[in-house]
Coordinates of C-alpha atoms and ligand atoms in Angstrom, one line a residue:
M1 CA 0.0 0.0 0.0
I2 CA 2.7 2.5 1.0
S3 CA 4.9 1.7 -1.9
T4 CA 2.0 2.1 -4.3
V5 CA 1.1 5.6 -3.1
S6 CA 4.8 6.6 -2.8
A7 CA 5.1 6.1 -6.6
R8 CA 2.5 8.7 -7.3
V9 CA 3.6 12.1 -8.4
S10 CA 1.6 15.2 -7.8
R11 CA 0.8 17.3 -10.8
D12 CA 1.1 20.6 -8.9
V13 CA 3.6 20.2 -6.1
T14 CA 7.2 19.1 -6.2
P15 CA 8.9 17.8 -3.0
K16 CA 11.0 21.0 -2.8
E17 CA 7.8 23.0 -2.3
I18 CA 6.5 20.9 0.5
R19 CA 6.6 22.4 4.0
A20 CA 6.0 20.1 7.0
S21 CA 5.6 21.1 10.6
F22 CA 5.4 18.8 13.6
E23 CA 3.6 19.1 16.9
F24 CA 4.7 17.7 20.2
F25 CA 3.4 17.9 23.7
P26 CA 5.7 18.6 26.7
P27 CA 6.8 15.4 28.4
K28 CA 5.6 14.4 31.9
S29 CA 8.4 12.1 33.1
P30 CA 12.1 11.5 32.5
E31 CA 11.2 8.5 30.2
A32 CA 8.7 10.6 28.2
D33 CA 11.4 13.3 28.0
Q34 CA 13.9 10.9 26.5
A35 CA 11.3 9.6 24.0
L36 CA 10.4 13.1 23.0
W37 CA 14.0 14.1 22.4
S38 CA 14.8 11.1 20.4
T39 CA 11.8 12.0 18.2
I40 CA 13.0 15.6 18.0
R41 CA 16.5 14.4 16.9
R42 CA 15.0 12.2 14.2
I43 CA 12.8 15.0 12.8
E44 CA 15.5 17.7 13.0
P45 CA 17.5 16.8 9.9
L46 CA 14.3 17.1 7.8
D47 CA 14.5 20.9 8.4
P48 CA 10.8 21.3 9.0
A49 CA 9.1 24.7 8.6
F50 CA 8.6 24.7 12.4
V51 CA 7.9 22.4 15.3
S52 CA 5.3 23.3 17.9
V53 CA 4.9 22.5 21.5
T54 CA 1.4 22.4 23.1
Y55 CA 0.2 24.2 26.2
G56 CA -1.7 21.9 28.6
A57 CA -5.4 22.5 29.2
G58 CA -5.9 25.5 31.4
G59 CA -2.2 26.4 31.1
T60 CA -1.2 23.3 33.2
T61 CA 2.0 22.7 31.4
R62 CA 3.3 26.3 31.4
E63 CA 6.7 25.4 32.8
R64 CA 7.1 22.2 30.8
T65 CA 6.1 24.0 27.6
L66 CA 8.6 26.7 28.4
D67 CA 11.4 24.2 29.2
T68 CA 10.8 22.3 26.0
V69 CA 10.8 25.4 23.7
T70 CA 13.8 26.8 25.5
R71 CA 15.8 23.7 24.9
L72 CA 14.6 23.6 21.3
C73 CA 15.9 27.2 20.9
R74 CA 19.2 26.5 22.6
E75 CA 20.1 23.0 21.4
T76 CA 18.6 22.5 18.0
T77 CA 18.5 24.1 14.6
L78 CA 14.7 23.8 14.7
K79 CA 12.3 26.8 14.6
P80 CA 10.0 26.3 17.6
A81 CA 6.5 27.6 18.1
A82 CA 5.0 27.7 21.5
H83 CA 1.2 27.0 21.8
F84 CA -0.3 29.5 24.2
T85 CA -3.8 29.8 25.6
C86 CA -5.7 32.5 27.4
V87 CA -8.0 30.4 29.5
G88 CA -7.9 31.0 33.2
A89 CA -5.2 33.7 33.0
S90 CA -5.3 37.5 33.6
K91 CA -3.9 39.8 31.0
S92 CA -0.8 40.5 33.2
D93 CA -0.2 36.7 33.7
I94 CA -0.4 36.4 29.9
D95 CA 1.9 39.3 29.4
S96 CA 4.6 37.9 31.7
T97 CA 4.4 34.4 30.2
L98 CA 4.8 35.9 26.8
E99 CA 7.8 37.9 27.8
T100 CA 9.4 34.7 29.2
F101 CA 8.8 32.9 25.9
I102 CA 10.3 35.8 24.0
A103 CA 13.3 36.0 26.3
A104 CA 13.8 32.2 25.7
G105 CA 14.1 33.0 22.0
V106 CA 10.6 32.0 20.8
R107 CA 9.4 34.0 17.8
H108 CA 6.3 32.1 16.8
I109 CA 3.2 31.5 19.0
V110 CA 0.2 29.3 18.2
A111 CA -2.4 31.4 19.9
L112 CA -5.5 29.7 21.3
R113 CA -8.3 30.3 23.6
G114 CA -8.1 26.9 25.3
D115 CA -10.9 24.6 26.3
P116 CA -13.3 25.6 29.1
Q117 CA -11.9 24.9 32.5
G118 CA -14.7 22.5 33.2
G119 CA -13.7 20.5 30.1
I120 CA -14.9 20.3 26.5
G121 CA -18.7 20.7 26.4
T122 CA -18.9 23.0 29.4
N123 CA -19.4 26.8 29.3
Y124 CA -16.3 28.9 28.6
E125 CA -15.8 31.7 31.2
P126 CA -13.1 34.2 30.4
H127 CA -10.9 35.2 33.3
P128 CA -12.4 38.4 34.8
D129 CA -9.1 40.3 34.0
G130 CA -8.3 38.2 30.9
Y131 CA -9.0 38.1 27.2
A132 CA -12.5 37.2 26.2
Q133 CA -11.6 35.9 22.7
T134 CA -8.5 34.5 21.0
S135 CA -8.5 37.5 18.6
D136 CA -7.7 39.7 21.6
L137 CA -4.8 37.4 22.6
V138 CA -3.5 37.5 19.0
A139 CA -3.6 41.3 19.1
A140 CA -1.7 41.3 22.4
I141 CA 1.0 39.0 21.0
C142 CA 1.3 41.0 17.8
S143 CA 1.8 44.2 19.9
K144 CA 5.1 42.7 21.1
G145 CA 6.7 43.2 17.7
D146 CA 8.2 40.7 15.4
I147 CA 6.3 37.5 16.5
E148 CA 4.7 35.2 14.0
V149 CA 1.2 34.1 15.1
S150 CA -0.6 31.0 14.0
V151 CA -4.1 30.1 15.1
S152 CA -6.5 27.2 14.9
A153 CA -9.2 26.5 12.3
Y154 CA -12.0 24.0 12.4
P155 CA -13.0 22.4 9.1
E156 CA -16.1 21.0 10.8
K157 CA -16.6 24.1 12.9
H158 CA -15.7 24.5 16.5
P159 CA -18.2 22.6 18.6
E160 CA -19.2 25.8 20.5
S161 CA -19.9 27.7 17.3
A162 CA -23.6 28.1 16.6
T163 CA -23.1 28.3 12.9
F164 CA -20.4 27.8 10.3
D165 CA -20.7 31.4 9.5
S166 CA -20.0 32.6 13.0
D167 CA -17.1 30.2 13.1
L168 CA -15.6 31.7 10.0
D169 CA -16.2 35.2 11.4
A170 CA -14.1 34.1 14.5
L171 CA -11.3 32.9 12.2
K172 CA -11.4 36.2 10.3
A173 CA -11.3 38.2 13.6
K174 CA -8.1 36.3 14.5
I175 CA -6.5 37.1 11.1
D176 CA -7.6 40.7 11.3
A177 CA -5.8 40.8 14.7
G178 CA -2.6 39.7 13.0
A179 CA -2.5 35.9 12.6
T180 CA -0.7 34.8 9.4
R181 CA -1.4 31.0 9.4
A182 CA -4.2 28.7 10.6
I183 CA -3.6 25.1 11.4
T184 CA -6.7 22.9 11.2
Q185 CA -8.2 20.4 13.7
F186 CA -7.6 16.9 12.3
F187 CA -10.0 15.5 9.8
F188 CA -10.1 12.2 7.9
D189 CA -12.1 13.1 4.8
N190 CA -10.2 15.4 2.5
D191 CA -13.5 16.7 1.0
V192 CA -14.3 18.2 4.4
Y193 CA -11.0 20.2 4.2
F194 CA -11.6 21.3 0.6
R195 CA -15.2 22.3 1.3
Y196 CA -14.0 24.3 4.3
L197 CA -11.2 25.9 2.3
N198 CA -13.8 27.1 -0.3
K199 CA -15.8 28.7 2.5
V200 CA -12.7 30.3 4.0
R201 CA -11.6 31.8 0.7
A202 CA -15.2 33.0 0.0
K203 CA -14.9 35.1 3.2
G204 CA -11.9 36.8 1.7
I205 CA -9.4 35.0 4.0
T206 CA -6.2 34.4 2.1
I207 CA -3.7 33.1 4.7
P208 CA -2.5 29.5 4.5
I209 CA -4.9 27.0 6.1
V210 CA -2.5 24.2 6.9
P211 CA -4.2 20.8 7.3
G212 CA -3.5 19.1 10.6
I213 CA -2.7 15.4 10.0
L214 CA -3.2 12.9 12.7
P215 CA -1.7 9.5 12.0
V216 CA -4.2 7.3 14.1
E217 CA -2.3 4.9 16.2
N218 CA -5.0 4.3 18.7
F219 CA -8.3 4.3 16.9
L220 CA -10.6 4.0 20.0
Q221 CA -8.9 6.9 21.8
T222 CA -9.0 9.0 18.6
A223 CA -12.7 8.3 18.2
Q224 CA -13.5 9.3 21.7
F225 CA -11.5 12.6 21.4
A226 CA -13.0 13.3 17.9
A227 CA -16.5 13.0 19.3
K228 CA -15.8 15.7 21.9
A229 CA -13.9 17.9 19.5
G230 CA -16.6 17.8 16.8
A231 CA -14.4 16.0 14.2
S232 CA -16.3 13.3 12.3
I233 CA -15.0 9.8 11.6
P234 CA -16.3 8.5 8.4
A235 CA -17.6 4.9 8.5
W236 CA -15.1 3.8 5.7
F237 CA -12.3 5.2 7.9
A238 CA -13.5 3.3 11.0
R239 CA -13.7 0.1 9.0
R240 CA -10.0 0.2 8.2
F241 CA -9.3 -0.2 11.9
D242 CA -12.0 -2.8 12.5
G243 CA -10.8 -5.9 14.5
L244 CA -7.4 -4.5 15.2
E245 CA -8.0 -3.5 18.8
Q246 CA -5.6 -6.1 20.1
D247 CA -3.2 -6.0 17.2
R248 CA -0.9 -3.0 17.7
E249 CA 1.6 -3.9 15.0
T250 CA -1.0 -4.1 12.2
R251 CA -2.8 -1.1 13.5
R252 CA 0.5 0.9 13.1
L253 CA 1.0 -0.3 9.6
V254 CA -2.6 0.6 8.7
A255 CA -2.2 4.0 10.4
A256 CA 0.8 4.8 8.2
A257 CA -1.0 3.6 5.0
V258 CA -4.2 5.6 5.8
A259 CA -2.3 8.8 6.7
A260 CA -0.1 8.4 3.6
E261 CA -3.3 8.0 1.4
Q262 CA -4.7 11.2 3.0
V263 CA -1.6 13.4 2.5
F264 CA -1.3 12.1 -1.1
G265 CA -5.0 13.1 -1.7
L266 CA -4.2 16.6 -0.4
L267 CA -0.9 16.8 -2.4
D268 CA -2.7 15.8 -5.6
Q269 CA -4.9 18.8 -5.2
G270 CA -2.1 21.2 -4.7
V271 CA -1.6 21.3 -0.9
A272 CA 2.0 21.9 0.0
D273 CA 1.9 22.6 3.8
F274 CA 1.2 19.8 6.3
H275 CA 1.1 19.9 10.1
F276 CA 1.6 16.6 11.8
Y277 CA 0.2 15.7 15.2
T278 CA 3.1 13.4 16.2
M279 CA 1.9 12.3 19.6
N280 CA 5.6 12.6 20.4
R281 CA 6.5 9.6 18.2
A282 CA 8.7 10.1 15.2
D283 CA 8.1 6.9 13.2
L284 CA 4.7 7.5 11.6
A285 CA 5.1 11.2 10.9
Y286 CA 8.7 10.7 9.7
A287 CA 7.6 7.9 7.3
I288 CA 4.8 10.0 5.9
A289 CA 7.1 13.0 5.5
H290 CA 9.5 10.7 3.7
L291 CA 6.7 9.7 1.3
L292 CA 6.0 13.3 0.7
G293 CA 9.6 13.6 -0.5
L294 CA 11.2 15.2 2.5
R295 CA 14.8 14.1 3.1
P296 CA 17.4 14.9 5.7
A297 CA 19.0 18.2 4.7
S298 CA 22.5 16.6 4.2
L299 CA 21.0 14.2 1.6
S300 CA 19.1 17.0 -0.2
R301 CA 22.3 19.1 -0.4
A302 CA 24.3 16.1 -1.7
A303 CA 21.6 15.4 -4.4
Ligands
LIG401 P1 -11.3 30.0 19.0 O1 -10.9 30.6 17.7 O2 -11.0 30.8 20.2 O3 -12.9 29.7 19.0 C1 -13.5 29.1 20.1 C2 -15.0 29.5 20.1 O4 -15.1 30.9 20.3 C3 -15.6 29.3 18.7 O5 -16.9 28.8 19.0 C4 -15.6 30.6 18.0 O6 -16.6 30.7 17.1 C5 -15.8 31.6 19.2 N1 -15.1 32.8 19.0 C6 -13.8 33.0 18.7 N2 -13.5 34.3 18.5 C7 -14.7 35.0 18.6 C8 -15.0 36.3 18.5 N3 -14.1 37.3 18.2 N4 -16.3 36.7 18.7 C9 -17.3 35.7 18.9 N5 -17.0 34.4 19.1 C10 -15.7 34.0 18.9 N6 -5.8 23.5 23.5 C11 -4.9 23.7 24.5 O7 -5.3 23.8 25.7 N7 -3.5 23.7 24.3 C12 -3.0 23.6 23.1 O8 -1.8 23.6 22.9 C13 -3.9 23.5 21.9 N8 -3.4 23.4 20.7 C14 -4.3 23.4 19.6 C15 -3.7 23.4 18.3 C16 -4.6 23.3 17.2 C17 -4.0 23.3 15.8 C18 -6.0 23.2 17.4 C19 -6.9 23.1 16.3 C20 -6.5 23.2 18.7 C21 -5.7 23.3 19.8 N9 -6.2 23.3 21.1 C22 -5.3 23.4 22.2 C23 -7.6 23.2 21.4 C24 -8.3 24.6 21.6 O9 -7.8 25.3 22.7 C25 -9.8 24.3 21.8 O10 -10.4 23.8 20.7 C26 -10.6 25.5 22.3 O11 -11.9 25.0 22.7 C27 -10.8 26.6 21.3 O12 -9.7 27.5 21.2 P2 -9.3 28.0 19.8 O13 -8.4 29.1 20.0 O14 -9.0 26.9 19.0 O15 -10.7 28.5 19.2

């Protein structure tokens, strides 16, 4: 399966034009830290557009996010982006955390509201002295000067948005405030992405809407999260993982094949930017990036 798709050549995009980014979460234990850093070292030679580090729900990983991006700035050639949320924080807390990120060398923030403190599905209450909307956070970050700001986008709309149109207005507000890239929630049906892209462009939004690609290692866990996050799982997609609950090895092979098929579908229609949710594991994302034509910088220079 993988070798079949790797033989395909996109009409519109050459490997040189492809930009990949990779998302990690800050590790919780020394073992997880070691696993993350071996993933980072594997990805580094691919010279990705950027790598991003998430910010735990309610800001719970502030220190670990900061430690990880600081180390990325100091010890690697990678361009790190720190995710940053405004949930549960006052404007002055946000300002001092931002200053700390900037002092560490971070020049790219993925600005987010964050999930409600009671969890997905509960009411979002802004901090009384905080930012009510992500667009306000984006404006605050941009006021710091030369900082690149990416934001989220929801091809199936954010679960709290009453309508698609209000969801697109919220995206537009974030861009008007200064965001220059949006990264999508994961999706499995490429038509969902292209329909969304049409709606986004019809709103006059021109910034890159980078598809978020989730190689699905654990289908059941993904299905549970997707249900909460408002991301649909097509029946044909679920069938691919049918009966593999106890068969991790086959599941991983299937996950690689399915994700490869998805990125080739996007590539064939001219998509050149891809954001990989790595779950801190290099192998699947690395293999898919390889299929897209990305090679370690030393090999590309030699070619
Ligand atoms: P927002 O753009 O803030 O939208 C949330 C809701 O508010 C929507 O219903 C929207 O329509 C509405 N809204 C937004 N702006 C306005 C406005 N100006 N006026 C009226 N309504 C408005 N969560 C974390 O905790 N940490 C992370 O590191 C993290 N990384 C993520 C990365 C990506 C790529 C994505 C897609 C999501 C990530 N999330 C993360 C999850 C995100 O925090 C949640 O989905 C959260 O519920 C919404 O925050 P947001 O910034 O994505 O959405």
